[in-house]
Amino acid sequence: MAGPAKQADKKHDKKPARRAVSVNKKARHEFEVLDTFEAGMVLRGTEVKSLREGRISLEEAWAKVEENEVFLVGAHIEEYTHANRLNHDPVRRRKLLLHRRQVKKLKSQATLKGLTLIPLDVFFNERGLAKLTLGVCRGKKLHDKRQTEKDREAKRDMRDAY
């Protein structure tokens, strides 16, 4: 009887592989994503608690490379409601944790004309660590947005036809 009990335990041991906290929907509409990187974030305790409640906005956020470090700028993590004077600054710059090779690649791509580093989403991985998906993006023109919308409608119509 030990076999079925072990199988039942295995089902409950699994944690969700990726729990999304916030998705920057505007980024995929406004920008063409050329490459993506997964990065950790240096956060304070109250920021992590606010993230677990889903209180983050990536709408106006972007990342920049300074020397050999990458920083998230403009992301708004609301103050934690149960903290008092030890709360964090909601719009402070947050350091992103990447490998040296990734930082060099981001730095070279970000210096090219018209490319921007945009946060696409924030999530908690299977170990419970807050991660950010960073996209190397190029801005879309109005006609590109219209073409994307036409393609999406055509796919939807084809799917609905069956």
C-alpha positions as YAML, in Angstrom:
chain: A
units: angstrom
residues:
- id: 1
  name: MET
  ca: [0.00, 0.00, 0.00]
- id: 2
  name: ALA
  ca: [3.00, 2.28, 0.17]
- id: 3
  name: GLY
  ca: [2.92, 2.82, -3.63]
- id: 4
  name: PRO
  ca: [-0.42, 4.68, -3.95]
- id: 5
  name: ALA
  ca: [0.33, 6.78, -0.89]
- id: 6
  name: LYS
  ca: [3.64, 7.92, -2.40]
- id: 7
  name: GLN
  ca: [1.92, 8.81, -5.66]
- id: 8
  name: ALA
  ca: [-0.64, 10.89, -3.78]
- id: 9
  name: ASP
  ca: [2.15, 12.73, -1.97]
- id: 10
  name: LYS
  ca: [3.89, 13.52, -5.25]
- id: 11
  name: LYS
  ca: [0.76, 15.23, -6.56]
- id: 12
  name: HIS
  ca: [0.65, 17.54, -3.55]
- id: 13
  name: ASP
  ca: [4.40, 18.24, -3.52]
- id: 14
  name: LYS
  ca: [4.29, 20.07, -6.84]
- id: 15
  name: LYS
  ca: [4.11, 23.83, -6.62]
- id: 16
  name: PRO
  ca: [2.92, 25.92, -9.54]
- id: 17
  name: ALA
  ca: [5.87, 26.39, -11.88]
- id: 18
  name: ARG
  ca: [5.14, 30.06, -12.51]
- id: 19
  name: ARG
  ca: [2.64, 32.32, -10.76]
- id: 20
  name: ALA
  ca: [2.15, 35.54, -12.71]
- id: 21
  name: VAL
  ca: [1.81, 38.69, -10.63]
- id: 22
  name: SER
  ca: [1.57, 41.32, -13.35]
- id: 23
  name: VAL
  ca: [1.67, 41.33, -17.15]
- id: 24
  name: ASN
  ca: [2.51, 44.40, -19.21]
- id: 25
  name: LYS
  ca: [-0.15, 44.00, -21.92]
- id: 26
  name: LYS
  ca: [0.63, 47.39, -23.39]
- id: 27
  name: ALA
  ca: [4.24, 46.35, -24.13]
- id: 28
  name: ARG
  ca: [3.33, 43.68, -26.69]
- id: 29
  name: HIS
  ca: [0.90, 46.08, -28.37]
- id: 30
  name: GLU
  ca: [3.27, 49.06, -28.50]
- id: 31
  name: PHE
  ca: [6.54, 47.18, -29.14]
- id: 32
  name: GLU
  ca: [7.90, 44.31, -31.20]
- id: 33
  name: VAL
  ca: [9.75, 41.94, -28.83]
- id: 34
  name: LEU
  ca: [13.04, 40.79, -30.37]
- id: 35
  name: ASP
  ca: [14.59, 38.93, -27.43]
- id: 36
  name: THR
  ca: [13.70, 38.11, -23.81]
- id: 37
  name: PHE
  ca: [15.71, 37.65, -20.62]
- id: 38
  name: GLU
  ca: [14.64, 36.39, -17.20]
- id: 39
  name: ALA
  ca: [16.09, 38.43, -14.33]
- id: 40
  name: GLY
  ca: [15.88, 38.43, -10.58]
- id: 41
  name: MET
  ca: [15.16, 41.65, -8.69]
- id: 42
  name: VAL
  ca: [16.73, 43.18, -5.60]
- id: 43
  name: LEU
  ca: [13.69, 43.95, -3.44]
- id: 44
  name: ARG
  ca: [12.95, 45.00, 0.12]
- id: 45
  name: GLY
  ca: [10.67, 42.95, 2.36]
- id: 46
  name: THR
  ca: [7.65, 45.23, 2.04]
- id: 47
  name: GLU
  ca: [8.03, 45.21, -1.75]
- id: 48
  name: VAL
  ca: [7.86, 41.40, -1.84]
- id: 49
  name: LYS
  ca: [4.73, 41.46, 0.33]
- id: 50
  name: SER
  ca: [3.09, 43.97, -2.02]
- id: 51
  name: LEU
  ca: [4.07, 41.83, -5.01]
- id: 52
  name: ARG
  ca: [2.43, 38.79, -3.42]
- id: 53
  name: GLU
  ca: [-0.77, 40.87, -3.24]
- id: 54
  name: GLY
  ca: [-0.35, 41.76, -6.95]
- id: 55
  name: ARG
  ca: [0.11, 45.48, -6.35]
- id: 56
  name: ILE
  ca: [2.55, 46.41, -9.11]
- id: 57
  name: SER
  ca: [2.22, 48.45, -12.27]
- id: 58
  name: LEU
  ca: [4.62, 48.00, -15.20]
- id: 59
  name: GLU
  ca: [2.82, 50.38, -17.57]
- id: 60
  name: GLU
  ca: [5.42, 53.17, -17.58]
- id: 61
  name: ALA
  ca: [8.42, 51.00, -16.64]
- id: 62
  name: TRP
  ca: [11.62, 50.43, -18.60]
- id: 63
  name: ALA
  ca: [15.13, 49.23, -17.88]
- id: 64
  name: LYS
  ca: [18.49, 50.85, -18.43]
- id: 65
  name: VAL
  ca: [22.06, 49.63, -18.38]
- id: 66
  name: GLU
  ca: [24.51, 51.67, -16.32]
- id: 67
  name: GLU
  ca: [28.11, 50.50, -16.51]
- id: 68
  name: ASN
  ca: [27.76, 46.75, -15.85]
- id: 69
  name: GLU
  ca: [24.41, 46.78, -14.03]
- id: 70
  name: VAL
  ca: [20.80, 46.82, -15.19]
- id: 71
  name: PHE
  ca: [18.14, 48.82, -13.34]
- id: 72
  name: LEU
  ca: [14.33, 48.78, -13.53]
- id: 73
  name: VAL
  ca: [13.06, 52.36, -13.69]
- id: 74
  name: GLY
  ca: [9.48, 53.58, -13.36]
- id: 75
  name: ALA
  ca: [7.87, 50.40, -12.01]
- id: 76
  name: HIS
  ca: [5.34, 51.28, -9.33]
- id: 77
  name: ILE
  ca: [5.10, 48.80, -6.43]
- id: 78
  name: GLU
  ca: [2.50, 50.13, -4.01]
- id: 79
  name: GLU
  ca: [3.38, 50.55, -0.37]
- id: 80
  name: TYR
  ca: [2.52, 47.56, 1.80]
- id: 81
  name: THR
  ca: [-0.65, 48.39, 3.72]
- id: 82
  name: HIS
  ca: [0.38, 46.71, 7.00]
- id: 83
  name: ALA
  ca: [3.80, 48.35, 7.22]
- id: 84
  name: ASN
  ca: [4.29, 51.69, 8.91]
- id: 85
  name: ARG
  ca: [7.27, 54.04, 8.71]
- id: 86
  name: LEU
  ca: [9.57, 51.29, 7.38]
- id: 87
  name: ASN
  ca: [7.74, 51.13, 4.06]
- id: 88
  name: HIS
  ca: [9.54, 51.40, 0.71]
- id: 89
  name: ASP
  ca: [9.53, 54.15, -1.92]
- id: 90
  name: PRO
  ca: [6.97, 53.00, -4.54]
- id: 91
  name: VAL
  ca: [8.88, 54.16, -7.64]
- id: 92
  name: ARG
  ca: [12.51, 53.64, -6.63]
- id: 93
  name: ARG
  ca: [15.04, 52.17, -9.07]
- id: 94
  name: ARG
  ca: [15.46, 48.42, -8.58]
- id: 95
  name: LYS
  ca: [18.57, 46.50, -9.55]
- id: 96
  name: LEU
  ca: [18.05, 43.50, -11.83]
- id: 97
  name: LEU
  ca: [20.13, 40.38, -11.32]
- id: 98
  name: LEU
  ca: [21.59, 39.01, -14.55]
- id: 99
  name: HIS
  ca: [24.71, 37.10, -15.54]
- id: 100
  name: ARG
  ca: [27.63, 39.19, -16.78]
- id: 101
  name: ARG
  ca: [27.28, 37.78, -20.32]
- id: 102
  name: GLN
  ca: [23.60, 38.73, -20.38]
- id: 103
  name: VAL
  ca: [24.38, 42.28, -19.20]
- id: 104
  name: LYS
  ca: [26.97, 42.68, -21.98]
- id: 105
  name: LYS
  ca: [24.47, 41.42, -24.56]
- id: 106
  name: LEU
  ca: [21.76, 43.76, -23.24]
- id: 107
  name: LYS
  ca: [24.18, 46.68, -23.25]
- id: 108
  name: SER
  ca: [25.16, 46.07, -26.87]
- id: 109
  name: GLN
  ca: [21.53, 45.66, -27.98]
- id: 110
  name: ALA
  ca: [20.29, 48.68, -26.01]
- id: 111
  name: THR
  ca: [22.86, 50.97, -27.65]
- id: 112
  name: LEU
  ca: [21.52, 50.11, -31.12]
- id: 113
  name: LYS
  ca: [19.19, 52.71, -32.55]
- id: 114
  name: GLY
  ca: [15.57, 52.35, -31.55]
- id: 115
  name: LEU
  ca: [15.85, 49.38, -29.17]
- id: 116
  name: THR
  ca: [14.47, 49.62, -25.63]
- id: 117
  name: LEU
  ca: [14.47, 47.33, -22.60]
- id: 118
  name: ILE
  ca: [10.85, 46.82, -21.49]
- id: 119
  name: PRO
  ca: [9.60, 44.64, -18.60]
- id: 120
  name: LEU
  ca: [7.02, 42.19, -19.97]
- id: 121
  name: ASP
  ca: [5.85, 40.49, -16.78]
- id: 122
  name: VAL
  ca: [6.63, 39.82, -13.12]
- id: 123
  name: PHE
  ca: [6.14, 36.37, -11.61]
- id: 124
  name: PHE
  ca: [7.15, 34.09, -8.76]
- id: 125
  name: ASN
  ca: [9.09, 30.99, -9.84]
- id: 126
  name: GLU
  ca: [8.77, 27.49, -8.33]
- id: 127
  name: ARG
  ca: [11.16, 28.46, -5.51]
- id: 128
  name: GLY
  ca: [9.05, 31.48, -4.59]
- id: 129
  name: LEU
  ca: [11.53, 34.06, -5.92]
- id: 130
  name: ALA
  ca: [10.29, 37.19, -7.68]
- id: 131
  name: LYS
  ca: [11.46, 37.28, -11.31]
- id: 132
  name: LEU
  ca: [10.98, 39.68, -14.19]
- id: 133
  name: THR
  ca: [10.88, 38.94, -17.92]
- id: 134
  name: LEU
  ca: [12.77, 41.70, -19.71]
- id: 135
  name: GLY
  ca: [12.25, 42.20, -23.43]
- id: 136
  name: VAL
  ca: [14.55, 43.85, -25.95]
- id: 137
  name: CYS
  ca: [11.97, 45.73, -28.01]
- id: 138
  name: ARG
  ca: [11.59, 47.95, -31.03]
- id: 139
  name: GLY
  ca: [8.71, 50.42, -31.18]
- id: 140
  name: LYS
  ca: [5.89, 49.63, -33.60]
- id: 141
  name: LYS
  ca: [4.57, 52.15, -36.07]
- id: 142
  name: LEU
  ca: [0.83, 52.72, -36.46]
- id: 143
  name: HIS
  ca: [0.60, 50.60, -39.62]
- id: 144
  name: ASP
  ca: [2.40, 47.73, -37.83]
- id: 145
  name: LYS
  ca: [-0.21, 47.83, -35.05]
- id: 146
  name: ARG
  ca: [-3.01, 47.76, -37.61]
- id: 147
  name: GLN
  ca: [-1.43, 44.80, -39.41]
- id: 148
  name: THR
  ca: [-1.05, 42.91, -36.11]
- id: 149
  name: GLU
  ca: [-4.73, 43.51, -35.37]
- id: 150
  name: LYS
  ca: [-5.75, 42.29, -38.85]
- id: 151
  name: ASP
  ca: [-3.66, 39.12, -38.43]
- id: 152
  name: ARG
  ca: [-5.20, 38.48, -35.01]
- id: 153
  name: GLU
  ca: [-8.73, 38.88, -36.40]
- id: 154
  name: ALA
  ca: [-7.97, 36.54, -39.32]
- id: 155
  name: LYS
  ca: [-6.67, 33.85, -36.95]
- id: 156
  name: ARG
  ca: [-9.75, 34.28, -34.74]
- id: 157
  name: ASP
  ca: [-12.08, 33.95, -37.76]
- id: 158
  name: MET
  ca: [-10.30, 30.81, -38.97]
- id: 159
  name: ARG
  ca: [-10.44, 29.25, -35.51]
- id: 160
  name: ASP
  ca: [-14.15, 30.07, -35.15]
- id: 161
  name: ALA
  ca: [-14.90, 28.61, -38.61]
- id: 162
  name: TYR
  ca: [-14.01, 25.12, -37.36]
...
